[in-house]
Coordinates of C-alpha atoms in Angstrom, one line a residue:
M1 CA -49.0 14.0 10.3
K2 CA -46.0 15.9 8.8
K3 CA -43.9 15.1 11.8
V4 CA -44.6 11.2 11.4
I5 CA -43.6 11.6 7.7
L6 CA -40.5 13.6 8.7
M7 CA -39.6 11.0 11.3
L8 CA -40.1 8.1 8.9
T9 CA -37.9 9.8 6.3
V10 CA -35.1 10.7 8.8
G11 CA -35.3 7.1 10.2
A12 CA -35.1 5.5 6.5
T13 CA -32.2 7.7 5.6
F14 CA -30.3 6.5 8.9
M15 CA -31.0 3.0 8.2
L16 CA -29.9 3.1 4.5
G17 CA -26.8 5.0 5.6
S18 CA -26.0 2.6 8.3
C19 CA -26.3 -0.3 5.6
A20 CA -23.8 1.4 3.3
S21 CA -21.1 2.0 5.8
T22 CA -21.4 -1.7 6.8
N23 CA -20.8 -2.8 3.2
V24 CA -17.6 -0.7 3.1
A25 CA -16.5 -2.2 6.3
K26 CA -17.1 -5.8 5.1
S27 CA -15.3 -5.0 1.8
Q28 CA -12.2 -3.6 3.7
M29 CA -12.2 -6.6 6.0
E30 CA -12.3 -9.1 3.1
T31 CA -9.5 -7.2 1.3
G32 CA -7.5 -7.1 4.6
K33 CA -8.0 -10.8 5.0
E34 CA -6.7 -11.4 1.3
V35 CA -3.6 -9.4 1.9
R36 CA -2.7 -11.0 5.3
G37 CA 0.3 -13.5 5.3
A38 CA 3.6 -13.7 3.8
W39 CA 4.5 -12.4 0.6
T40 CA 7.8 -12.1 -1.4
L41 CA 8.3 -9.0 -3.5
S42 CA 9.2 -10.8 -6.8
D43 CA 9.4 -7.5 -9.4
V44 CA 9.8 -3.8 -9.7
S45 CA 8.6 -2.3 -12.8
Y46 CA 7.7 1.3 -14.0
A47 CA 5.0 3.1 -15.9
G48 CA 5.3 6.7 -17.0
L49 CA 9.1 6.5 -17.8
A50 CA 10.7 3.4 -19.4
N51 CA 13.4 1.5 -17.3
Q52 CA 16.1 2.6 -19.7
Q53 CA 14.8 6.0 -20.7
V54 CA 17.4 8.6 -19.9
Q55 CA 16.3 11.9 -18.3
G56 CA 19.3 14.1 -18.7
N57 CA 22.3 12.0 -17.8
V58 CA 20.2 9.7 -15.6
K59 CA 18.5 6.5 -16.3
V60 CA 15.0 6.4 -14.6
T61 CA 16.2 3.6 -12.3
E62 CA 18.5 5.9 -11.0
S63 CA 16.1 8.7 -10.9
V64 CA 13.7 6.9 -8.6
A65 CA 16.6 7.0 -5.9
S66 CA 14.7 5.9 -2.9
V67 CA 11.1 4.7 -1.9
F68 CA 9.8 4.6 1.5
D69 CA 12.6 6.8 2.7
M70 CA 14.6 3.6 2.6
A71 CA 16.3 2.3 -0.6
K72 CA 16.0 2.4 -4.3
P73 CA 12.9 0.3 -5.5
E74 CA 15.2 -2.7 -6.9
C75 CA 16.7 -3.3 -3.2
F76 CA 13.2 -4.4 -2.3
V77 CA 13.1 -7.3 -5.0
G78 CA 13.2 -10.5 -3.0
S79 CA 12.1 -9.0 0.3
T80 CA 9.7 -10.8 2.4
W81 CA 6.5 -9.1 3.8
N82 CA 4.6 -10.6 6.6
L83 CA 1.2 -9.0 7.3
V84 CA -0.7 -10.1 10.3
Q85 CA -4.4 -9.1 9.7
N86 CA -5.9 -9.1 13.3
N87 CA -3.7 -6.3 14.6
K88 CA -2.6 -4.8 11.4
T89 CA 1.1 -5.3 12.2
G90 CA 3.9 -6.6 10.0
T91 CA 7.5 -6.8 9.1
Y92 CA 9.6 -6.7 5.7
T93 CA 12.9 -8.1 5.5
F94 CA 15.5 -7.3 2.9
N95 CA 17.0 -10.4 1.1
T96 CA 19.6 -8.8 -1.4
A97 CA 23.2 -9.5 -1.7
D98 CA 23.7 -5.8 -3.2
S99 CA 25.9 -4.1 -0.8
A100 CA 24.2 -0.7 -2.0
C101 CA 20.9 -1.9 -0.4
P102 CA 20.1 -2.0 3.4
S103 CA 19.7 -5.1 5.1
G104 CA 17.7 -6.3 8.1
T105 CA 14.1 -6.2 9.2
A106 CA 11.6 -3.3 9.5
K107 CA 8.5 -3.3 11.6
I108 CA 5.2 -1.6 10.1
I109 CA 1.7 -1.0 10.7
W110 CA -0.5 -1.5 7.9
N111 CA -4.1 -1.0 6.7
I112 CA -6.5 -1.3 3.8
V113 CA -8.4 1.8 3.0
E114 CA -11.0 2.5 0.2
E115 CA -11.4 5.8 -1.2
G116 CA -14.5 5.5 -3.6
T117 CA -13.9 2.6 -5.9
T118 CA -10.0 2.6 -5.3
T119 CA -8.6 0.4 -2.6
Y120 CA -5.2 1.5 -1.0
F121 CA -2.5 -0.3 0.9
T122 CA -1.2 2.0 3.6
F123 CA 1.8 1.6 6.0
K124 CA 4.1 3.2 8.2
D125 CA 7.5 2.1 9.6
V126 CA 7.4 1.8 13.3
T127 CA 10.8 0.1 13.8
G128 CA 12.1 1.0 17.2
I129 CA 9.4 3.7 17.9
K130 CA 5.7 3.6 19.1
A131 CA 3.2 3.7 16.3
K132 CA 1.9 7.0 17.4
Q133 CA 5.4 8.6 17.2
N134 CA 5.5 8.2 13.5
T135 CA 2.8 10.2 11.9
A136 CA 4.0 9.8 8.0
G137 CA 3.4 6.7 6.0
Y138 CA 2.9 5.6 2.5
K139 CA 0.0 4.9 0.4
L140 CA 0.1 2.4 -2.5
R141 CA -2.9 1.7 -4.7
V142 CA -3.9 -2.2 -4.8
D143 CA -4.0 -2.7 -8.6
Q144 CA -4.3 -6.7 -8.5
L145 CA -5.1 -8.8 -5.7
S146 CA -5.6 -12.7 -5.5
A147 CA -4.9 -15.7 -3.3
T148 CA -1.2 -15.8 -4.9
N149 CA -0.6 -12.5 -6.3
M150 CA -0.7 -8.8 -5.4
T151 CA 0.4 -5.8 -7.3
L152 CA 0.9 -2.6 -5.5
V153 CA 1.3 0.8 -7.2
Q154 CA 3.1 3.9 -6.0
D155 CA 3.2 7.4 -7.6
V156 CA 6.7 9.1 -7.5
S157 CA 7.9 12.2 -8.8
V158 CA 10.7 12.0 -11.4
D159 CA 12.1 15.4 -12.8
G160 CA 8.8 17.0 -12.3
K161 CA 6.7 14.3 -14.0
I162 CA 4.5 11.7 -12.2
A163 CA 5.5 8.1 -12.6
Q164 CA 4.5 4.8 -11.2
V165 CA 6.4 2.2 -9.6
Y166 CA 4.7 -1.2 -9.8
Y167 CA 5.5 -3.7 -6.9
T168 CA 4.6 -7.3 -7.7
F169 CA 4.2 -9.7 -4.9
Q170 CA 3.7 -13.5 -4.8
R171 CA 3.1 -16.1 -2.3

């Protein structure tokens, strides 16, 4: 009798665990569907440090010198991001006239990751290489997501303080 009760308890635990992981997978899949498609990065803003706040002799917009190991955040304003959901590939293309900013298109691999109640957009640059050759990537918190707007947040270190860069996208 004890063995039967033990087996039923283990079976019930297994079934409940299976249902919980299915819900997470469905949630990630739905978020991925909402993220897919073409987006334009329309605005970059900051929290934790004001845009015009001076740290030493440097404005915060100059302190956040590079994001995604590529360029200053403002260089990404106007960039177009195309995200393919079925194979998690995509591109982003710089569309700025600023000569201090890079030009061209970068290839990326992206994903939606849920950690507890927080959803993250992760990606890594795979321009000119195989995805497995680049083990480093970027993790941005999904702050807001709708059919027409998306806001991603990146934590950055500025003069020993943690600040946030907000990237606002529109379709």
